[in-house]
Coordinates of C-alpha atoms in Angstrom, one line a residue:
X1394 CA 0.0 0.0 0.0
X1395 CA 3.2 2.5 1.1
X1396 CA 4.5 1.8 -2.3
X1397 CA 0.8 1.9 -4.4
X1398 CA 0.3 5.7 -2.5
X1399 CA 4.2 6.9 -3.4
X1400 CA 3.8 5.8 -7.0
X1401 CA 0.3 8.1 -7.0
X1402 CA 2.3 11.3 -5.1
X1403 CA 5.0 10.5 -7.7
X1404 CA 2.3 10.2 -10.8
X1405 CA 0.6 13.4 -9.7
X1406 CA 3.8 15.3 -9.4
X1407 CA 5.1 13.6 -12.9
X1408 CA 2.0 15.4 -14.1
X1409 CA 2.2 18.4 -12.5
X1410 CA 5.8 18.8 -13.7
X1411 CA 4.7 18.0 -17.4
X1412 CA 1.5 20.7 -17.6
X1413 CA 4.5 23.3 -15.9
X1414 CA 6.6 22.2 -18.8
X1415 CA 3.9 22.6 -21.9
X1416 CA 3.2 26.2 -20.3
X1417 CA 6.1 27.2 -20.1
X1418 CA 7.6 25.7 -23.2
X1419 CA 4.4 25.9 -25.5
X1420 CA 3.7 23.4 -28.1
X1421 CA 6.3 23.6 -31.0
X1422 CA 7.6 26.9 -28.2
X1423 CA 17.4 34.9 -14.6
X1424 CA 18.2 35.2 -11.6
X1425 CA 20.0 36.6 -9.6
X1426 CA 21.8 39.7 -11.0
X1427 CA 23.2 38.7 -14.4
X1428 CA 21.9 38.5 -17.6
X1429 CA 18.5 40.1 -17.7
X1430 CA 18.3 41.4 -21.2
X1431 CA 20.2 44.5 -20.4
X1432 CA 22.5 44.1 -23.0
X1433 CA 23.3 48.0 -24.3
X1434 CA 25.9 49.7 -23.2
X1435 CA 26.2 53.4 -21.5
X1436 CA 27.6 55.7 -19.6
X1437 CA 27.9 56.0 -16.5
X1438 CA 26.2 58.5 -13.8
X1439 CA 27.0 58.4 -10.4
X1440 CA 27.4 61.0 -8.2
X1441 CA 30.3 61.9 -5.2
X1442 CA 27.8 60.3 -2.8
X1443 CA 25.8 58.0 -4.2
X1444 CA 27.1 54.7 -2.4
X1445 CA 26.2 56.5 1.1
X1446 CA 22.6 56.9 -0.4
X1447 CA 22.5 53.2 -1.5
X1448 CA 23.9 52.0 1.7
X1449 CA 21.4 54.6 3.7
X1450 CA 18.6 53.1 1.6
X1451 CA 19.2 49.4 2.0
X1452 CA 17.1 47.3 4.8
X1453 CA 18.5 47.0 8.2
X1454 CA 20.8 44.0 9.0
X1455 CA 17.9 42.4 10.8
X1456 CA 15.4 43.0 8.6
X1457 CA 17.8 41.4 5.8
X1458 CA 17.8 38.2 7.6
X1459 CA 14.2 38.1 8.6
X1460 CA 13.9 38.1 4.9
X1461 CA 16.1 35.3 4.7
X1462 CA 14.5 33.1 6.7
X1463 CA 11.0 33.7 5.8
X1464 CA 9.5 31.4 3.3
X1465 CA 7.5 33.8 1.6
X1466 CA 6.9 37.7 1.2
X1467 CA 7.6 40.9 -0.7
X1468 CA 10.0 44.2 -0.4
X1469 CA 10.6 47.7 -2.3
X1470 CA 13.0 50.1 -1.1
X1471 CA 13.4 52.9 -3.1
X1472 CA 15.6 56.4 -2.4
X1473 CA 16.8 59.2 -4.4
X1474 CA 20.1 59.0 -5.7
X1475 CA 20.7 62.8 -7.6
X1476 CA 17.9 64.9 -9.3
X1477 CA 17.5 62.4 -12.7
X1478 CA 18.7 59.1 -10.7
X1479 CA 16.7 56.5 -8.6
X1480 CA 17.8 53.4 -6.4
X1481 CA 15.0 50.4 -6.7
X1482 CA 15.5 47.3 -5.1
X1483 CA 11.9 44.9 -5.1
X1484 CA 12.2 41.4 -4.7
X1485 CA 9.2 38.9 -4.9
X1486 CA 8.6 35.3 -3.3
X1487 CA 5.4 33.4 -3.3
X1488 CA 5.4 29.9 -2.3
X1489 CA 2.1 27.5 -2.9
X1490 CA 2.4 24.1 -1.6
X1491 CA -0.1 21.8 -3.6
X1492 CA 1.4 18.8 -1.0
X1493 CA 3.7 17.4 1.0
X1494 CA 6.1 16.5 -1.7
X1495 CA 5.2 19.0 -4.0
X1496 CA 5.9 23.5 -4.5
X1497 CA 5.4 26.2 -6.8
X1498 CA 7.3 29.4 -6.1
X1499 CA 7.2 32.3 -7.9
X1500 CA 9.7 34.9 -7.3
X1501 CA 10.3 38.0 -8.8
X1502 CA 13.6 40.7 -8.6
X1503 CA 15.2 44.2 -9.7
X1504 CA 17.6 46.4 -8.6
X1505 CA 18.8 49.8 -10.1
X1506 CA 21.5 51.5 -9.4
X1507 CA 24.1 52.1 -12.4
X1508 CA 21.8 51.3 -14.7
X1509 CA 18.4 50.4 -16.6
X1510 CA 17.4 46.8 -15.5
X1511 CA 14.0 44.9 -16.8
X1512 CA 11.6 43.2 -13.9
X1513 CA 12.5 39.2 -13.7
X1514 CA 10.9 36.7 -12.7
X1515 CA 11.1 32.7 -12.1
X1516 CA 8.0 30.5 -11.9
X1517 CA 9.0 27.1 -9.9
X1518 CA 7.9 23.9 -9.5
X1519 CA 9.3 22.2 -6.8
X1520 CA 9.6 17.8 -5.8
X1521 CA 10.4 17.1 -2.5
X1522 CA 10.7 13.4 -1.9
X1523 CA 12.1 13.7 1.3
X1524 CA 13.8 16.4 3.5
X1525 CA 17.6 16.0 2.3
X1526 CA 16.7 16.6 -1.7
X1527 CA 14.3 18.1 -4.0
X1528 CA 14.3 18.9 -7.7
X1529 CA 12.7 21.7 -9.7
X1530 CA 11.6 23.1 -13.3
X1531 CA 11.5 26.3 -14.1
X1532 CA 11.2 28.9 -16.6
X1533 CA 9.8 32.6 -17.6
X1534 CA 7.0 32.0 -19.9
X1535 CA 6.3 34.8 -22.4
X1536 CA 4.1 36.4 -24.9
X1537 CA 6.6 36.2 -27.1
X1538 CA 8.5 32.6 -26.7
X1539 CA 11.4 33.8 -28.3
X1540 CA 12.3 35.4 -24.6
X1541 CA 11.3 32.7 -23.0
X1542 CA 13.7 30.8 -20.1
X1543 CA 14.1 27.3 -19.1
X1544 CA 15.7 25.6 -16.5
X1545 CA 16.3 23.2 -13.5
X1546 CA 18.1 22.8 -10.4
X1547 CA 18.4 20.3 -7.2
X1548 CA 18.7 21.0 -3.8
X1549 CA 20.8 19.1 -1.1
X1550 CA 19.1 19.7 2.2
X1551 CA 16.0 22.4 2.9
X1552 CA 15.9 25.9 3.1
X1553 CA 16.6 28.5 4.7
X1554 CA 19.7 26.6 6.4
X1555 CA 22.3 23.6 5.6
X1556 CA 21.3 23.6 1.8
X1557 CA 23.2 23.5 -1.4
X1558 CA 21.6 24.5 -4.6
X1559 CA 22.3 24.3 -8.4
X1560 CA 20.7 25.9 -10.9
X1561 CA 21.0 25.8 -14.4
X1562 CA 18.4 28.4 -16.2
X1563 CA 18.4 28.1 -20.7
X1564 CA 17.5 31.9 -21.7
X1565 CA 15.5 32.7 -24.8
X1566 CA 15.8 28.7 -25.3
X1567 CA 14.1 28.7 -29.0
X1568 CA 14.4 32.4 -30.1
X1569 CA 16.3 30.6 -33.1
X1570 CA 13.4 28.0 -33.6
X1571 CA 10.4 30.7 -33.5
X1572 CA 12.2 34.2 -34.8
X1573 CA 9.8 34.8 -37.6
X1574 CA 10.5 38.7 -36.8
X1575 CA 14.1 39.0 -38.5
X1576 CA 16.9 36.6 -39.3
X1577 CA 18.6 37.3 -35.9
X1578 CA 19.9 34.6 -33.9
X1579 CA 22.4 33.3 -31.3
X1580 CA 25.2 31.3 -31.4
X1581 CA 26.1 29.7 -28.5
X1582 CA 22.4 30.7 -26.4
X1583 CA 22.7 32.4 -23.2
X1584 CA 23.0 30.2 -20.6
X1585 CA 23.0 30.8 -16.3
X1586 CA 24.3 28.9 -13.8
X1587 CA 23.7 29.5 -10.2
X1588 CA 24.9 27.7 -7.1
X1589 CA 24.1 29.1 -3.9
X1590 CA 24.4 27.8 0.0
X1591 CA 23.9 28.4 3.8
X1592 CA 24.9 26.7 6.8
X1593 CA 24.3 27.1 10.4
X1594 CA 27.2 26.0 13.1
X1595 CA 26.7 26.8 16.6
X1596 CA 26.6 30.5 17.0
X1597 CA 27.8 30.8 13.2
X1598 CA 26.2 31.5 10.1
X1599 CA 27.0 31.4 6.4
X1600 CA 25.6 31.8 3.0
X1601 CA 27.0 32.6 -0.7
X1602 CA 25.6 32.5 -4.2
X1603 CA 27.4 32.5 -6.8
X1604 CA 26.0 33.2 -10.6
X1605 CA 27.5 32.6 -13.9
X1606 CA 26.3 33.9 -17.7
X1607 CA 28.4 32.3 -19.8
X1608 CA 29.6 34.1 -23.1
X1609 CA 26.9 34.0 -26.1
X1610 CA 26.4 35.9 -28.7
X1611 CA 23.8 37.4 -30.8
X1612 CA 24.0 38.0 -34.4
X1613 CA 21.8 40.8 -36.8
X1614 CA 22.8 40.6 -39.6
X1615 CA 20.4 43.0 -41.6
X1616 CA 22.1 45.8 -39.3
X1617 CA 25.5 43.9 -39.8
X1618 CA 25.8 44.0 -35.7
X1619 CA 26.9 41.3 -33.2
X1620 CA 26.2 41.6 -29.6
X1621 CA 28.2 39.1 -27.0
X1622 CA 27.9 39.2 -23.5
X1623 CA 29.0 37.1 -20.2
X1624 CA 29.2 38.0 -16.5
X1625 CA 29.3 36.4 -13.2
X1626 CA 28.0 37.7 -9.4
X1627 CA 29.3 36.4 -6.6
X1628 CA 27.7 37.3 -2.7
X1629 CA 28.4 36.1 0.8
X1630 CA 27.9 36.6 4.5
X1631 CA 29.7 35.2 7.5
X1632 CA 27.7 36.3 10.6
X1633 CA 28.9 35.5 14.1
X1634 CA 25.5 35.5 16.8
X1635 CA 26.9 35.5 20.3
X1636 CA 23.2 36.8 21.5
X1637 CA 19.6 38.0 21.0
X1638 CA 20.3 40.8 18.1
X1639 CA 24.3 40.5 19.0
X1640 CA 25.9 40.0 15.5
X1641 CA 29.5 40.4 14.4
X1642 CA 29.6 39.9 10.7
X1643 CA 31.2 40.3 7.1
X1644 CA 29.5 40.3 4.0
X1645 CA 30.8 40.5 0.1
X1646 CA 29.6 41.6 -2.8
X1647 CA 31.0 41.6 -6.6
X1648 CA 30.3 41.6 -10.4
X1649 CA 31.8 41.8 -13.4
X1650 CA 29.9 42.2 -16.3
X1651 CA 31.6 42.4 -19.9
X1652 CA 29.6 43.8 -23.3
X1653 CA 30.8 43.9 -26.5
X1654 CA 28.5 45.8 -29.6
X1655 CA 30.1 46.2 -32.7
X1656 CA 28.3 46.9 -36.6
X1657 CA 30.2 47.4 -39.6
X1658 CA 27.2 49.6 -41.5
X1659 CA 28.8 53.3 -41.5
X1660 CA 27.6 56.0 -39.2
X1661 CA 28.2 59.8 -39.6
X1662 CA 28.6 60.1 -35.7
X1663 CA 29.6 57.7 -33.1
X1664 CA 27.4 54.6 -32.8
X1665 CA 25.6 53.6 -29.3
X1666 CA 26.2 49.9 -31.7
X1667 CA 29.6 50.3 -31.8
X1668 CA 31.0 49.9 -28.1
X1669 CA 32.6 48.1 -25.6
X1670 CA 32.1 47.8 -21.9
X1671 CA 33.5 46.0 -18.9
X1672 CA 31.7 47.1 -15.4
X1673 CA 33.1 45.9 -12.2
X1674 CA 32.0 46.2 -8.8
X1675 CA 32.8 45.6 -5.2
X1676 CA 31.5 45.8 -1.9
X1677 CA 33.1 44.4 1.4
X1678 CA 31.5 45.5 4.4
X1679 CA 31.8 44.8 8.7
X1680 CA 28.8 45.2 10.8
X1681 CA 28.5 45.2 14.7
X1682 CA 24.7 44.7 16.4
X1683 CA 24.4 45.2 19.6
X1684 CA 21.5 46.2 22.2
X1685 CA 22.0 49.4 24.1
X1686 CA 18.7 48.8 26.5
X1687 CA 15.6 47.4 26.3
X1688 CA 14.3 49.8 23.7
X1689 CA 17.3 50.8 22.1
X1690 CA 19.5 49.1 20.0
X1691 CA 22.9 50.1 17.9
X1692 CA 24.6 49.4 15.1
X1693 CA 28.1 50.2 13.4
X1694 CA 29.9 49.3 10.1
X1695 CA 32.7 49.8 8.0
X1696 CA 32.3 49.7 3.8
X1697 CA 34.2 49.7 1.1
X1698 CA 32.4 50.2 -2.1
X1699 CA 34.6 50.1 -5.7
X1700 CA 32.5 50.6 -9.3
X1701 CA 33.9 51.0 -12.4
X1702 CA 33.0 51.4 -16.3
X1703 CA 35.4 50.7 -18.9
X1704 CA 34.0 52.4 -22.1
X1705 CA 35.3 52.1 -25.2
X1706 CA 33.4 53.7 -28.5
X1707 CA 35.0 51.9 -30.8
X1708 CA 34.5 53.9 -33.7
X1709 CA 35.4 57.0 -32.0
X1710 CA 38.7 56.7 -29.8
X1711 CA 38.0 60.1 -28.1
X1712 CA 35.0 58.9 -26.3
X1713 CA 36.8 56.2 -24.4
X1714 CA 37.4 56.6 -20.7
X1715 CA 37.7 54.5 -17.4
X1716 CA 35.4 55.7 -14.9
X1717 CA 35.8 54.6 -11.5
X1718 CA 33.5 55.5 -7.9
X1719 CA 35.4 54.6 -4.5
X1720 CA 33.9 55.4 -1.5
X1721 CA 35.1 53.9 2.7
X1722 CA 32.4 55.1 4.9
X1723 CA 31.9 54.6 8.7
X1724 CA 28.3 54.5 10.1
X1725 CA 26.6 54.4 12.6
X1726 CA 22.6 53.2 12.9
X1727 CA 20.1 53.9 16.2
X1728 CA 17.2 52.6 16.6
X1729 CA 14.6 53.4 18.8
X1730 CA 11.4 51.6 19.8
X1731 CA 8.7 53.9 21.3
X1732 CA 5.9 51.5 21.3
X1733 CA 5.1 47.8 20.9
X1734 CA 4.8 48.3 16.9
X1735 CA 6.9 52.0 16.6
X1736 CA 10.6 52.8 15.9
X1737 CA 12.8 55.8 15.2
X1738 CA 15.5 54.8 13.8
X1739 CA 18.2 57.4 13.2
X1740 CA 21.6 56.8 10.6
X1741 CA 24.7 58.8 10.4
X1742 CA 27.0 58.1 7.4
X1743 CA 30.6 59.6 6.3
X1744 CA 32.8 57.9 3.9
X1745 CA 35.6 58.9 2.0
X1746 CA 35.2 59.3 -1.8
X1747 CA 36.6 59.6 -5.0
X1748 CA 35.8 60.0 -8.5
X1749 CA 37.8 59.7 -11.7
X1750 CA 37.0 59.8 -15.1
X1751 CA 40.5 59.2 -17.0
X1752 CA 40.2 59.7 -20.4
X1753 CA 41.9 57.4 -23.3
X1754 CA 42.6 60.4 -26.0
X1755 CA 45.3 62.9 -24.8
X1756 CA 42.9 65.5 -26.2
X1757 CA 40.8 65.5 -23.8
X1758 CA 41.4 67.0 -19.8
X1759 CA 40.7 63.5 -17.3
X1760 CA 38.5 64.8 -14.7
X1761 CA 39.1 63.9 -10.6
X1762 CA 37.9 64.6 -7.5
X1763 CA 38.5 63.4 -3.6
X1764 CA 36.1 64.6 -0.8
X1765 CA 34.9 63.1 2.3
X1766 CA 30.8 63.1 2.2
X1767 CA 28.6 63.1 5.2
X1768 CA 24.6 62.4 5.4
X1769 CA 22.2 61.8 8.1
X1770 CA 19.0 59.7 7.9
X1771 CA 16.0 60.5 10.0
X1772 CA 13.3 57.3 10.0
X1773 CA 10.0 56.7 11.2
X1774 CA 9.2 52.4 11.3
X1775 CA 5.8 51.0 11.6
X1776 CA 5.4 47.9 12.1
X1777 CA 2.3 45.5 11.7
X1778 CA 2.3 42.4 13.9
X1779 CA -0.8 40.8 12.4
X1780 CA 0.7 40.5 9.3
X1781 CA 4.6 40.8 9.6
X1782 CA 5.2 43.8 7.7
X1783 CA 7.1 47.2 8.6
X1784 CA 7.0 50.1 6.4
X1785 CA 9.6 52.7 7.0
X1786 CA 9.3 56.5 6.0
X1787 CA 13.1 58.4 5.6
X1788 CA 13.8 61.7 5.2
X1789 CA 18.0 62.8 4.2
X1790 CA 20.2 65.4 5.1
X1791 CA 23.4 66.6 4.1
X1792 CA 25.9 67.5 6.8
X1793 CA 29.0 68.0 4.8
X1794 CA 27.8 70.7 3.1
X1795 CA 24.5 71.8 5.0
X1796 CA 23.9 75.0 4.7
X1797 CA 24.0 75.4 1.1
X1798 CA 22.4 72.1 0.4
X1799 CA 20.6 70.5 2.8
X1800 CA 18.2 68.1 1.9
X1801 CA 19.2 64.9 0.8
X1802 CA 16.0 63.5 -0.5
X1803 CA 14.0 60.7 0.8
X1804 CA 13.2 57.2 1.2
X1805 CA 10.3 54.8 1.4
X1806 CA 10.5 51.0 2.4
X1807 CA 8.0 48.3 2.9
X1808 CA 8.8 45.0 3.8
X1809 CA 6.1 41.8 4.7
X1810 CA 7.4 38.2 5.5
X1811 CA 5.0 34.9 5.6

């Protein structure tokens, strides 16, 4: 009887696997931060400050690992970065269990900061025969099935801790078989791999993913242009808890993206199709949590943040440069609970900084500068205990330079976990 009732959970998932596949395939028919169809290439845009704003904007250290452990939920933060600029972070994750054995998430991600990036998404379906292993399919079904992705992965253990996960994701999988738009096509197609990890030791905890586009490329030929791409993104944290809220931690971020856009049809100025890009990033950061009293409770870090843009206009040598943002800021965060669901919470930032823009052609004059920025944050938290969800109002102020400019802009968060 045991083995009759497996082979009907295994049937019904078989089947449940097979109408995911048809939906997302179609008869005859990203994740984490790398290829996600922005493949032009521009300039770059930061300002002096920016990677105090971004850090100011980000979710608190305990809200980030609320988020972690939750199942389920949704987040936007969002925060002015300069008068045309925006950060945007949102992340989506819905889980649906239709059994025991058997999961469909859906999860959904963005986040802006040196340039436009599209809204992606992963639909899962997820076979859990037993608590050590699972295996999905998944995909991003499209109007147009030329754009559509495909994939799997397996999992060695069960979320959120003491799991290892690959992930292997097929994008625009038959834009070759059903392009009936042009004669454009790729050769190799993109293709993701993702492994990612946490355990939990004692008083320690660790996690890391690591992602991987491997180099395609993508071929017009009735505007005689080729575009080729890969990239890799690589995160981890190493968190130390020696209490309630006491946490001594490191965490580490870095990508590096490489674009390559070349045509040979003539252009009477420089071509936004003829250029060359390789964007690197960096981001190593030490955090200390610790509570002051029973309603206050402090935090203090050291950052190092490190972008750069290597442009190349390839038809136009005096448009090249190297453009690089380096910012070490200190901070400090207080925050206050005045009620059972209220908090202040109250961020001081000041980094060092630097920004260079060294041009390739001797022509033209490089451009540098070094200051130290400064900025304060101001927040009011509410929280909502029936449904776990805090939504956090900021206002900005700069201190470096505050009576000429003081306002800094603003900042609104929201954050629900399930």
């Amino acid at each position: 009887m045991i083995i009759i009732y497996r082979l009907q959970k295994f049937s019904t998932f078989a089947f449940l696997i097979m109408l995911s596949y048809s939906l997302l395939s179609g008869p005859g028919s990203s994740k984490v931060q790398a290829f996600d169809d922005a493949s032009e290439i521009h300039h770059s845009y930061l300002n002096q400050e920016n990677f105090l704003d971004i850090k100011s904007y980000q979710f608190h250290k305990l809200k980030e690992d609320e988020w972690f452990e939750s199942p389920g939920g949704w987040r936007l933060t969002g925060g002015s970065m300069g008068l045309d600029l925006l950060y945007s972070h949102l992340e989506v994750r819905l889980p649906h269990a239709l059994s025991n054995e058997t999961t469909v998430f859906f999860r959904g991600w963005q986040e802006e900061f040196y340039e436009i990036k599209p809204f992606r998404y992963l639909v899962e379906v997820e076979w859990r025969p037993n608590e050590w292993a699972a295996f999905s399919l998944l995909g991003m079904p499209e109007y147009d099935k030329r754009k559509a992705d495909q994939g799997a992965s397996i999992t060695l253990g069960k979320r959120p801790w003491n799991f290892l996960r690959f992930q292997q994701l097929f994008q625009d999988l038959y834009y070759n078989e059903k392009n009936f738009y042009d004669n454009s096509y790729y050769s190799p197609h993109p293709m993701e791999n993702n492994m990612e990890g946490s355990f939990n030791w004692k008083n320690w905890r660790a996690r890391f993913s690591y992602v991987l586009d491997k180099t395609f490329k993508q071929v017009f030929p009735k505007q005689s242009l080729t575009v080729t791409y890969n990239a890799k993104d690589t995160s981890a944290v190493l968190d130390h808890h020696y209490g309630h809220q006491r946490i001594a931690g490191l965490s580490w971020r870095s990508f590096d993206i490489r674009k390559h856009r070349e045509t040979t049809q003539s252009t009477e100025t420089a071509s936004p199709d003829n250029r060359e890009q390789q964007l690197l990033y960096s981001s190593a950061e030490f955090y200390w949590l610790h509570p002051l009293s029973t309603t206050m409770h402090g935090t203090l870090g050291l950052r190092e943040d490190h972008f750069r843009n290597y442009f190349r206009q390839l038809d136009l040598d005096y448009d090249s440069y190297d453009f690089h943002l380096w910012t070490l800021q200190l901070y400090g965060i207080l925050r206050h609970q005045t009620a059972t669901d209220r908090f202040w919470e109250y961020g001081l930032y000041a980094g060092d900084t630097e920004k260079v823009t060294d041009y390739l052609n001797a022509a033209r004059t490089d451009k540098s500068r070094r200051k130290h920025e400064a900025k304060l944050r101001v927040s009011k938290e509410f929280r909502y205990l029936s449904n776990n969800s805090a939504l956090m109002l900021t206002t900005s102020w700069n201190i470096d330079d505050f009576f000429n400019d003081f306002w800094d802009g603003g900042n609104i968060s929201y954050q629900r976990t399930f």
